[in-house]
Short mmCIF file of C-alpha atoms in Angstrom, two decimals:
data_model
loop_
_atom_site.label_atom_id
_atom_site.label_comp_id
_atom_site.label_asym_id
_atom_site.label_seq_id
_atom_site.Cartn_x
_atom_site.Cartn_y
_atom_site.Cartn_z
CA UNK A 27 -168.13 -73.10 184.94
CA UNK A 28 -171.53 -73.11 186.20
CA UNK A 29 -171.99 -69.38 185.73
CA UNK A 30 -170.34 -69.32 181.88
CA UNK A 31 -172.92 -71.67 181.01
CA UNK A 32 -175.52 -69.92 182.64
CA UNK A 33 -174.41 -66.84 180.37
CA UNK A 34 -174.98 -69.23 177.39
CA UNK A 35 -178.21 -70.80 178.28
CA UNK A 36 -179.69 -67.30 179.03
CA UNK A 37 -179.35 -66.80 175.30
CA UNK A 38 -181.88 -70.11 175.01
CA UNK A 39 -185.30 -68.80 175.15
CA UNK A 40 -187.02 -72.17 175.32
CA UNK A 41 -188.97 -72.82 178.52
CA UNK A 42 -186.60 -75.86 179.39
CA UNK A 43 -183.69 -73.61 179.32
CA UNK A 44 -185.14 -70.56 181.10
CA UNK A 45 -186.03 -73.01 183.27
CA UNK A 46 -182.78 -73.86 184.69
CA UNK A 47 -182.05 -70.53 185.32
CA UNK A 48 -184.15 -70.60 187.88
CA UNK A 49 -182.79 -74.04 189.86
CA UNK A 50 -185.09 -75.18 191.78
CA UNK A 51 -187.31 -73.01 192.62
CA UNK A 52 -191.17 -74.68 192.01
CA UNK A 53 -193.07 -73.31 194.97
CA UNK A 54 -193.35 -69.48 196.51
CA UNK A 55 -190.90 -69.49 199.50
CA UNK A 56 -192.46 -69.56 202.98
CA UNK A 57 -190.92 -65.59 203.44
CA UNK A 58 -192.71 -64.55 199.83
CA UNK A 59 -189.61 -63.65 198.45
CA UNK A 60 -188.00 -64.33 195.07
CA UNK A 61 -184.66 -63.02 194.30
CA UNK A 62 -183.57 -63.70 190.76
CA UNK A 63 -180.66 -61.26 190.59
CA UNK A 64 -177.79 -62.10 188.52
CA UNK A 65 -178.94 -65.19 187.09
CA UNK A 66 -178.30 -63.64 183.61
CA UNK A 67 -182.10 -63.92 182.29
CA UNK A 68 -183.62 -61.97 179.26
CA UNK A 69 -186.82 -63.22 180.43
CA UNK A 70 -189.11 -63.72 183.31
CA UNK A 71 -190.28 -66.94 183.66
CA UNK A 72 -194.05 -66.61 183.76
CA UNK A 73 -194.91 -69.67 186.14
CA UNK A 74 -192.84 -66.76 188.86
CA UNK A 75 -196.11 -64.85 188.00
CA UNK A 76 -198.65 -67.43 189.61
CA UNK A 77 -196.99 -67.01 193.33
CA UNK A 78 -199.88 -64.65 193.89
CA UNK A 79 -198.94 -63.77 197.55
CA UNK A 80 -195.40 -62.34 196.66
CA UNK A 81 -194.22 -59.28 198.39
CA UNK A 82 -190.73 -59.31 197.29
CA UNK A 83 -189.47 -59.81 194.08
CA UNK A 84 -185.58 -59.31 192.51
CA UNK A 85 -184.52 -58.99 189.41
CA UNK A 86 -181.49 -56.94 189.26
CA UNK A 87 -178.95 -57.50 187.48
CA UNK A 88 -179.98 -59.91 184.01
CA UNK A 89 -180.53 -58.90 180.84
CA UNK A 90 -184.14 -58.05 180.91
CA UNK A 91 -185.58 -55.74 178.53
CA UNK A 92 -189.77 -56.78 178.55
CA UNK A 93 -191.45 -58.06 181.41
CA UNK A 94 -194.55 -60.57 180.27
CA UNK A 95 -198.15 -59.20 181.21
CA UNK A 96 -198.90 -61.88 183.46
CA UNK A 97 -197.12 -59.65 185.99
CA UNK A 98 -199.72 -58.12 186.69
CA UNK A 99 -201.41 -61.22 189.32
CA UNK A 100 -198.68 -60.67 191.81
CA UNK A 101 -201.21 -58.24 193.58
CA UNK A 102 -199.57 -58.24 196.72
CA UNK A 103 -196.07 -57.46 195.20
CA UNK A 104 -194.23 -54.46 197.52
CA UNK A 105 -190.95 -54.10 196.65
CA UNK A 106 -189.49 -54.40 192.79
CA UNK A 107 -186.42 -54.69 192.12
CA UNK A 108 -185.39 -53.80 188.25
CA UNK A 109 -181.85 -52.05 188.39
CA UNK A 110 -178.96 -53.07 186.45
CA UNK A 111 -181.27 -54.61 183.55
CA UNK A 112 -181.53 -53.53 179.77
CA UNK A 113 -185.21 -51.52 179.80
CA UNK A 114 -185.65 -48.63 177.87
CA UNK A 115 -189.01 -48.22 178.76
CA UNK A 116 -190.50 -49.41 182.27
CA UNK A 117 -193.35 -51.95 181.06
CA UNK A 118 -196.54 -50.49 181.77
CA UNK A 119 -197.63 -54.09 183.61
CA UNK A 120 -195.43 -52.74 186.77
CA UNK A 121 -197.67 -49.82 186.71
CA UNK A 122 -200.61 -52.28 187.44
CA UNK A 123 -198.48 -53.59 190.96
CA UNK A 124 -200.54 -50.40 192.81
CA UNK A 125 -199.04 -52.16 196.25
CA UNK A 126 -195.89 -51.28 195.61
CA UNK A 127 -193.77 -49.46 197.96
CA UNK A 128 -190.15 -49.60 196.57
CA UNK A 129 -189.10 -49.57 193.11
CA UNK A 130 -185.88 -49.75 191.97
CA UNK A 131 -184.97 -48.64 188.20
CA UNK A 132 -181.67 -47.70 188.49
CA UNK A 133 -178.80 -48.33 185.87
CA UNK A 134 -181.20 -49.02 183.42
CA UNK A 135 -181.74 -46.78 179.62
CA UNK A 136 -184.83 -44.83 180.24
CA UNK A 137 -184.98 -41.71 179.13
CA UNK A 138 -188.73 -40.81 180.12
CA UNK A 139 -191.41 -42.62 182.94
CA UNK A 140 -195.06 -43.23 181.62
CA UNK A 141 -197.69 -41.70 182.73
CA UNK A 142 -199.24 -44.63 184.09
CA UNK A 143 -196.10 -44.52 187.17
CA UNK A 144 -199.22 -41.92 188.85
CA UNK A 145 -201.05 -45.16 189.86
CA UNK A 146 -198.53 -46.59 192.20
CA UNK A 147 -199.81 -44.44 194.82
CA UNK A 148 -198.46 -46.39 197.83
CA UNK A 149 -195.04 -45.79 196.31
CA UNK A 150 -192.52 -44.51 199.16
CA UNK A 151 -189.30 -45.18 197.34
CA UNK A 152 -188.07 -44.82 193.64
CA UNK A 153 -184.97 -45.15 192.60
CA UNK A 154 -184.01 -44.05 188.88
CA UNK A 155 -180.63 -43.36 189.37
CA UNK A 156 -177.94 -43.94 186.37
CA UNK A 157 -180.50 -43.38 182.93
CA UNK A 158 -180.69 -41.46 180.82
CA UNK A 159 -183.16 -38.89 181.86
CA UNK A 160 -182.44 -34.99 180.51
CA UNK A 161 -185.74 -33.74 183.04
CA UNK A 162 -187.54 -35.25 186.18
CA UNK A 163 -190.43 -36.33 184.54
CA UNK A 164 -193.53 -34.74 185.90
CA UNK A 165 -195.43 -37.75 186.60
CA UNK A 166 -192.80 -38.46 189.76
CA UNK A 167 -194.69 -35.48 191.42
CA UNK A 168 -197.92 -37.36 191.47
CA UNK A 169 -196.56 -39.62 193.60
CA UNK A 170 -198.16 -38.20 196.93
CA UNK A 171 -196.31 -40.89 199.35
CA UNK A 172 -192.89 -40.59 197.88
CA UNK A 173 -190.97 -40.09 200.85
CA UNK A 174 -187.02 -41.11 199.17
CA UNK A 175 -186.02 -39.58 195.42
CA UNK A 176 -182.69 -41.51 194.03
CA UNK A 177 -182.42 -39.22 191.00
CA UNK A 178 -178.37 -39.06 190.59
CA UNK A 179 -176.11 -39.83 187.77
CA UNK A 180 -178.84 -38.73 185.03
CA UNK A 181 -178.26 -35.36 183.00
CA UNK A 182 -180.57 -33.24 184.85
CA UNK A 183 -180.89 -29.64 184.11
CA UNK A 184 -183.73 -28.19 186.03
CA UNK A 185 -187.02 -29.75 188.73
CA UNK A 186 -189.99 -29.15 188.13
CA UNK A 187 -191.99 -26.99 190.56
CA UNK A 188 -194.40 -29.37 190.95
CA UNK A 189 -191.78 -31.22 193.15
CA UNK A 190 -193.32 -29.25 196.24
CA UNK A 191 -196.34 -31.22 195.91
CA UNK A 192 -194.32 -34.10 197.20
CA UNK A 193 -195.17 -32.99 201.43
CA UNK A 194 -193.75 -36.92 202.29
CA UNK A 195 -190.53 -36.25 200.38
CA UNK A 196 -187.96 -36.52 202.41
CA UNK A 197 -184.75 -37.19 201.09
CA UNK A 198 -183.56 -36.66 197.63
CA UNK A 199 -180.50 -37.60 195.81
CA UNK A 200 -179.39 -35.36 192.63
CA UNK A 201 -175.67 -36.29 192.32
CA UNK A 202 -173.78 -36.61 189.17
CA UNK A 203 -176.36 -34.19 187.11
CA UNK A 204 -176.12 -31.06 184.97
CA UNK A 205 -177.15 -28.46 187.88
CA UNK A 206 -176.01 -25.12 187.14
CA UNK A 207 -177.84 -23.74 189.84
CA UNK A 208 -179.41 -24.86 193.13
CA UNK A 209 -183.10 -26.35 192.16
CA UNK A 210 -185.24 -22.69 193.16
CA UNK A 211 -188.10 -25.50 194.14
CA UNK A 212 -186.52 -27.18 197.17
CA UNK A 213 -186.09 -24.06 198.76
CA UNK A 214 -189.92 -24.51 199.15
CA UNK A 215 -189.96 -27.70 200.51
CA UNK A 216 -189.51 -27.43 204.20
CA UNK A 217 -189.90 -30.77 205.06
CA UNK A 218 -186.77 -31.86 203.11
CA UNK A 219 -184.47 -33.87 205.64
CA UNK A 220 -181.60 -34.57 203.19
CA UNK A 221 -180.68 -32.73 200.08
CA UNK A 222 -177.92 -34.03 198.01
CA UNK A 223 -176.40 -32.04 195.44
CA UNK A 224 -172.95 -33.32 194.81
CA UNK A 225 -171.02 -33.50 191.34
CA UNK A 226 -172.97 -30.69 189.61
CA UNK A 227 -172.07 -27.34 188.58
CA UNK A 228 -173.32 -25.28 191.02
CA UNK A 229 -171.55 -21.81 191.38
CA UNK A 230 -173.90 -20.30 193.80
CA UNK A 231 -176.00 -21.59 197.08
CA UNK A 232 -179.03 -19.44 198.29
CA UNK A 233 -179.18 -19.83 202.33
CA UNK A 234 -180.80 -23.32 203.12
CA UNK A 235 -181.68 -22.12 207.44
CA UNK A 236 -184.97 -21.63 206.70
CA UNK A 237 -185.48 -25.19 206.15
CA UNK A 238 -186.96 -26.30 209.28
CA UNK A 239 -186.73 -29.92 209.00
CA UNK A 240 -183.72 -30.37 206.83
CA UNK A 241 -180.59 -32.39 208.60
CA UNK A 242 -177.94 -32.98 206.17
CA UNK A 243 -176.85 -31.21 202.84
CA UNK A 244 -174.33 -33.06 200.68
CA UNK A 245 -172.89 -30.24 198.07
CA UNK A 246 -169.27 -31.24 197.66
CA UNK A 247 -167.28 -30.95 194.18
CA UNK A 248 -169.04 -27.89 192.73
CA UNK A 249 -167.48 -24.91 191.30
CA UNK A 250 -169.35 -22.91 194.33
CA UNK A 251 -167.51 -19.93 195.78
CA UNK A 252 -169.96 -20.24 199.37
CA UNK A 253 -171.35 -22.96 200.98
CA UNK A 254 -175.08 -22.47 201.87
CA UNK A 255 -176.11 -21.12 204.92
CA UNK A 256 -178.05 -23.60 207.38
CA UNK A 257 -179.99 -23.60 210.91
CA UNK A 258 -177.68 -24.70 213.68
CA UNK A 259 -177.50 -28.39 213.94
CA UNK A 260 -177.45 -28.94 210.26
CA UNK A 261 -174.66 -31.20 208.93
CA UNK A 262 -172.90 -29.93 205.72
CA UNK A 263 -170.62 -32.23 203.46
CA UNK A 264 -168.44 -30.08 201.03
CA UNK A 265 -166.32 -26.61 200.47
CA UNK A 266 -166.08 -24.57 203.99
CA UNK A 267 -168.26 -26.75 205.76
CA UNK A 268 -168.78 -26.55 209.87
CA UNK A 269 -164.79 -27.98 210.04
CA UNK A 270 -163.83 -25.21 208.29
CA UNK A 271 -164.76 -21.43 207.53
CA UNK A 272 -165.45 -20.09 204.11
CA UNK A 273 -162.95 -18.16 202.21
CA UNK A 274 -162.54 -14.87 203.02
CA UNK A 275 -160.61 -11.54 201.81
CA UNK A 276 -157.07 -10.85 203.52
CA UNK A 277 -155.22 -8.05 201.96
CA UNK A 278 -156.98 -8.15 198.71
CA UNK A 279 -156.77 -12.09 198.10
CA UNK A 280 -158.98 -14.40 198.74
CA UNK A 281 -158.02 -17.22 200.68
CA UNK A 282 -159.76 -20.74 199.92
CA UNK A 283 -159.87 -23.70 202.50
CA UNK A 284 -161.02 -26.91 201.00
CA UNK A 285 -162.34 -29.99 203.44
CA UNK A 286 -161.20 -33.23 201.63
CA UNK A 287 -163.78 -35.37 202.89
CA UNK A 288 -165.94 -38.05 200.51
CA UNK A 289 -169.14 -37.03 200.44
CA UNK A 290 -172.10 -39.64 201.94
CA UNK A 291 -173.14 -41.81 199.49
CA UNK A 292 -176.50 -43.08 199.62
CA UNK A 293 -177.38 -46.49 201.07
CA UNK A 294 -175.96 -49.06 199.11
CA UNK A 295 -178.49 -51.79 200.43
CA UNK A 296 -181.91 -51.59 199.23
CA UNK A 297 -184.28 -51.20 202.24
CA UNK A 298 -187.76 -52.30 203.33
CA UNK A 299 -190.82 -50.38 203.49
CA UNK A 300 -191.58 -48.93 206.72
#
């Protein structure tokens, strides 16, 4: 019961009703952290805005589509949490949060990221998984700390080659997108750690071993007829990986050997800055 009425008093926008949303929460917790996450809001209750000291603050899963500009005093905010919302746009007031380390956007509508995202340049982890976006927008590039991409489940064709610029990026997931080939820019991007790749369609992968720092290379369920090539130590998740070899001609046919393994996921929890 308690949650079917919250679902109806969401649809309230008076102050008294938005208010109850919230329970009881009057004063900025003693661990300056707020989470607000499934409480079925379509609005942020501004008095949230005047706990100045916040580092933490949840919001995933409502109905938010418009964050209020008062957003902008929580100064000390690190980690965001939008996913699972309504936005179609990211409001430009999280673009004034420059502490922010983690931001999560995922599962929302947007099909482009402002330009104004280039200010958050303590930013170490965006996540922008399941939108709508058709190309990585440039302005991610900017981002000189990023060190973890969550890009999957988008419709993404191509990167752009300004990706390299990222030297802090270390792990990047592009599952679930509209690949055809392997992105030509990571191959440039030695410091890559994890590359994942899964659920595209991929026919061909250039050798990855000169990839010094790169550890794991997730590149299951792709029309590929090789697996790429790595440096010895390397952990590959898909077709002919190191369980199995790669096809290979026997009078005339070619004989295929297929691991059936689920590929690794990214982390499900959302983490803390480092």
């Amino acid at each position: 019961m308690g949650n079917s009425l919250k679902a109806i008093v969401a649809f309230v926008p008076s102050n008294k009703c938005q208010k109850y949303l919230l329970e009881d929460l009057e004063e900025m917790p003693v661990d300056k952290m707020v989470d607000l996450s499934g409480r079925q809001m379509r609005r942020l209750p501004v008095h949230i805005c005047s706990f100045r000291e916040l580092v933490k603050l949840y919001l995933s899963d409502n109905n938010l589509n418009h964050l209020p500009p008062e957003l902008e005093q929580l100064e000390n905010l690190q980690i965001l949490a939008l996913d699972f919302n309504n936005f179609k746009a990211l409001p430009l007031v999280v673009c004034t949060l420059k502490q922010l380390c983690i931001l999560y956007l995922g599962n929302n509508k947007l099909c482009s990221l402002p330009l104004e995202l280039r200010l958050l340049q303590n930013l170490k982890t965006l996540w922008i998984e399941s939108n709508c976006l058709q190309y990585l927008p440039e302005v991610v590039c900017e981002l000189s700390l990023l060190k973890t991409l969550h890009a999957g489940s988008n419709a993404l064709r191509t990167l752009p080659p300004q990706l390299q610029c990222l030297q802090e990026l270390r792990t990047i997931w592009l599952s679930g997108n509209l690949l055809s080939e392997f992105p030509p820019v990571l191959l440039d991007m030695p410091f890559l750690e994890v590359i994942d790749v899964d659920r595209n369609s991929i026919r061909f992968f250039p050798s990855l071993a000169h990839l010094p720092g790169l550890k794991l290379v997730i590149y299951d369920h792709n029309p590929c007829r090789n697996a790429p090539k790595v440096a010895k130590g390397v952990r590959r998740v898909g077709r002919w990986s190191e369980e199995t070899p790669e096809p290979r001609k026997r009078s005339g046919a070619v004989i295929e050997i297929t691991l059936d393994e689920k590929p690794l996921l990214p982390p499900a929890a959302k983490t803390e800055p480092e």
